[in-house]
Amino acid sequence: MRILLDRNVPEKVRAFLSKHEVRTISEMGWSPRLKNGELLNAAEADGFDVVLTCDQNIRYQQNLSLRKLGLVVLTSNLWPSVRNCGSAIQAAVENATPGSFQTATVPLPPLPRRTNPQ
């Protein structure tokens, strides 16, 4: 499976997907300014099967029903949280089919507790 990492996905996610061919936008030589529709068009034209992104709004901005690729969205791109979610990311990618939308839930770390100075 060919997987494209959007610019907002930590590149270290590649390690979770070692069974697949994983490329980044910069490795493809594409402009980081590509809009979502342009990015999906370019990814399809280049034969990618899945686009992995952290853009949670893309689901509402793009009609995926006629797409030849699947979309996987991470709910966070904070590496301290993402690094613990390799199996969720792998599962979402494996379940992606043309025109589908998958979510890989990445729990956010707990907020630091405030201490009350006395």
mmCIF file of C-alpha atoms in Angstrom:
data_model
loop_
_atom_site.group_PDB
_atom_site.id
_atom_site.type_symbol
_atom_site.label_atom_id
_atom_site.label_comp_id
_atom_site.label_asym_id
_atom_site.label_seq_id
_atom_site.Cartn_x
_atom_site.Cartn_y
_atom_site.Cartn_z
ATOM 1 C CA MET A 1 0.000 0.000 0.000
ATOM 2 C CA ARG A 2 1.278 3.496 -0.855
ATOM 3 C CA ILE A 3 0.723 6.040 1.914
ATOM 4 C CA LEU A 4 1.235 9.796 1.741
ATOM 5 C CA LEU A 5 1.934 11.697 4.976
ATOM 6 C CA ASP A 6 0.466 15.182 4.972
ATOM 7 C CA ARG A 7 2.735 17.987 6.173
ATOM 8 C CA ASN A 8 1.016 18.071 9.590
ATOM 9 C CA VAL A 9 1.752 14.404 10.426
ATOM 10 C CA PRO A 10 4.905 13.666 12.434
ATOM 11 C CA GLU A 11 7.340 11.946 10.084
ATOM 12 C CA LYS A 12 8.169 9.375 12.780
ATOM 13 C CA VAL A 13 4.725 7.819 12.078
ATOM 14 C CA ARG A 14 6.491 6.137 9.164
ATOM 15 C CA ALA A 15 7.953 3.596 11.621
ATOM 16 C CA PHE A 16 4.433 2.289 12.396
ATOM 17 C CA LEU A 17 3.828 1.618 8.706
ATOM 18 C CA SER A 18 7.015 -0.218 7.773
ATOM 19 C CA LYS A 19 5.093 -2.838 5.741
ATOM 20 C CA HIS A 20 4.033 -0.093 3.346
ATOM 21 C CA GLU A 21 5.612 2.463 1.038
ATOM 22 C CA VAL A 22 5.363 5.753 2.924
ATOM 23 C CA ARG A 23 6.245 9.129 1.403
ATOM 24 C CA THR A 24 5.915 12.721 2.552
ATOM 25 C CA ILE A 25 4.797 15.734 0.555
ATOM 26 C CA SER A 26 8.353 17.095 0.589
ATOM 27 C CA GLU A 27 9.779 13.778 -0.647
ATOM 28 C CA MET A 28 7.354 13.985 -3.549
ATOM 29 C CA GLY A 29 8.600 17.498 -4.334
ATOM 30 C CA TRP A 30 5.107 18.929 -3.902
ATOM 31 C CA SER A 31 4.424 22.370 -2.532
ATOM 32 C CA PRO A 32 3.398 22.445 1.129
ATOM 33 C CA ARG A 33 0.818 25.028 0.030
ATOM 34 C CA LEU A 34 -1.307 22.507 -1.850
ATOM 35 C CA LYS A 35 -4.925 22.873 -0.800
ATOM 36 C CA ASN A 36 -6.724 19.735 0.380
ATOM 37 C CA GLY A 37 -8.446 19.030 -2.947
ATOM 38 C CA GLU A 38 -5.240 19.640 -4.887
ATOM 39 C CA LEU A 39 -3.323 17.364 -2.528
ATOM 40 C CA LEU A 40 -5.853 14.548 -2.900
ATOM 41 C CA ASN A 41 -5.816 14.966 -6.693
ATOM 42 C CA ALA A 42 -2.010 14.813 -6.789
ATOM 43 C CA ALA A 43 -1.941 11.787 -4.475
ATOM 44 C CA GLU A 44 -4.473 9.944 -6.629
ATOM 45 C CA ALA A 45 -2.627 10.816 -9.827
ATOM 46 C CA ASP A 46 0.581 9.416 -8.324
ATOM 47 C CA GLY A 47 -1.088 6.168 -7.267
ATOM 48 C CA PHE A 48 -1.301 6.598 -3.503
ATOM 49 C CA ASP A 49 -3.808 4.398 -1.698
ATOM 50 C CA VAL A 50 -4.072 6.408 1.531
ATOM 51 C CA VAL A 51 -3.464 9.983 2.644
ATOM 52 C CA LEU A 52 -2.660 10.308 6.344
ATOM 53 C CA THR A 53 -3.401 13.741 7.786
ATOM 54 C CA CYS A 54 -4.188 15.541 11.031
ATOM 55 C CA ASP A 55 -6.604 17.957 9.326
ATOM 56 C CA GLN A 56 -9.834 17.020 11.080
ATOM 57 C CA ASN A 57 -11.900 19.371 8.905
ATOM 58 C CA ILE A 58 -10.947 17.708 5.613
ATOM 59 C CA ARG A 59 -13.798 15.236 6.057
ATOM 60 C CA TYR A 60 -16.280 18.094 5.769
ATOM 61 C CA GLN A 61 -14.426 19.931 3.011
ATOM 62 C CA GLN A 62 -13.969 17.067 0.552
ATOM 63 C CA ASN A 63 -16.327 14.567 -1.045
ATOM 64 C CA LEU A 64 -14.477 11.281 -0.791
ATOM 65 C CA SER A 65 -17.151 9.073 -2.327
ATOM 66 C CA LEU A 66 -15.620 9.122 -5.824
ATOM 67 C CA ARG A 67 -11.993 9.070 -4.675
ATOM 68 C CA LYS A 68 -9.583 6.260 -5.534
ATOM 69 C CA LEU A 69 -7.852 6.617 -2.190
ATOM 70 C CA GLY A 70 -8.786 6.472 1.462
ATOM 71 C CA LEU A 71 -8.239 9.154 4.050
ATOM 72 C CA VAL A 72 -6.954 8.517 7.572
ATOM 73 C CA VAL A 73 -7.112 11.351 10.079
ATOM 74 C CA LEU A 74 -5.163 11.441 13.327
ATOM 75 C CA THR A 75 -6.969 13.361 16.061
ATOM 76 C CA SER A 76 -3.694 14.922 17.231
ATOM 77 C CA ASN A 77 -0.218 15.438 15.874
ATOM 78 C CA LEU A 78 1.528 15.866 19.224
ATOM 79 C CA TRP A 79 4.334 13.309 19.084
ATOM 80 C CA PRO A 80 4.317 12.444 22.827
ATOM 81 C CA SER A 81 0.750 11.205 22.305
ATOM 82 C CA VAL A 82 1.091 9.894 18.734
ATOM 83 C CA ARG A 83 4.062 7.687 19.603
ATOM 84 C CA ASN A 84 1.834 5.566 21.838
ATOM 85 C CA CYS A 85 -0.809 4.996 19.145
ATOM 86 C CA GLY A 86 1.026 2.945 16.537
ATOM 87 C CA SER A 87 -1.478 0.089 16.585
ATOM 88 C CA ALA A 88 -4.466 2.458 16.191
ATOM 89 C CA ILE A 89 -2.760 4.149 13.238
ATOM 90 C CA GLN A 90 -1.891 0.802 11.654
ATOM 91 C CA ALA A 91 -5.481 -0.425 12.068
ATOM 92 C CA ALA A 92 -6.959 2.738 10.540
ATOM 93 C CA VAL A 93 -4.611 2.484 7.547
ATOM 94 C CA GLU A 94 -5.356 -1.220 7.069
ATOM 95 C CA ASN A 95 -9.099 -0.494 7.117
ATOM 96 C CA ALA A 96 -8.872 2.359 4.607
ATOM 97 C CA THR A 97 -10.494 1.667 1.258
ATOM 98 C CA PRO A 98 -11.039 3.905 -1.775
ATOM 99 C CA GLY A 99 -13.419 6.706 -0.824
ATOM 100 C CA SER A 100 -13.345 5.876 2.887
ATOM 101 C CA PHE A 101 -12.653 8.034 5.903
ATOM 102 C CA GLN A 102 -10.946 6.480 8.934
ATOM 103 C CA THR A 103 -10.044 8.097 12.237
ATOM 104 C CA ALA A 104 -7.093 7.088 14.398
ATOM 105 C CA THR A 105 -7.839 8.446 17.842
ATOM 106 C CA VAL A 106 -4.808 9.898 19.569
ATOM 107 C CA PRO A 107 -5.641 10.727 23.196
ATOM 108 C CA LEU A 108 -4.245 14.023 24.357
ATOM 109 C CA PRO A 109 -2.005 13.984 27.416
ATOM 110 C CA PRO A 110 -3.651 15.142 30.628
ATOM 111 C CA LEU A 111 -3.302 18.816 31.364
ATOM 112 C CA PRO A 112 -0.813 19.609 34.090
ATOM 113 C CA ARG A 113 -2.442 20.066 37.454
ATOM 114 C CA ARG A 114 -2.310 23.529 38.866
ATOM 115 C CA THR A 115 -0.982 23.932 42.321
ATOM 116 C CA ASN A 116 -2.434 26.613 44.513
ATOM 117 C CA PRO A 117 0.314 28.759 45.996
ATOM 118 C CA GLN A 118 -0.370 29.498 49.637
#
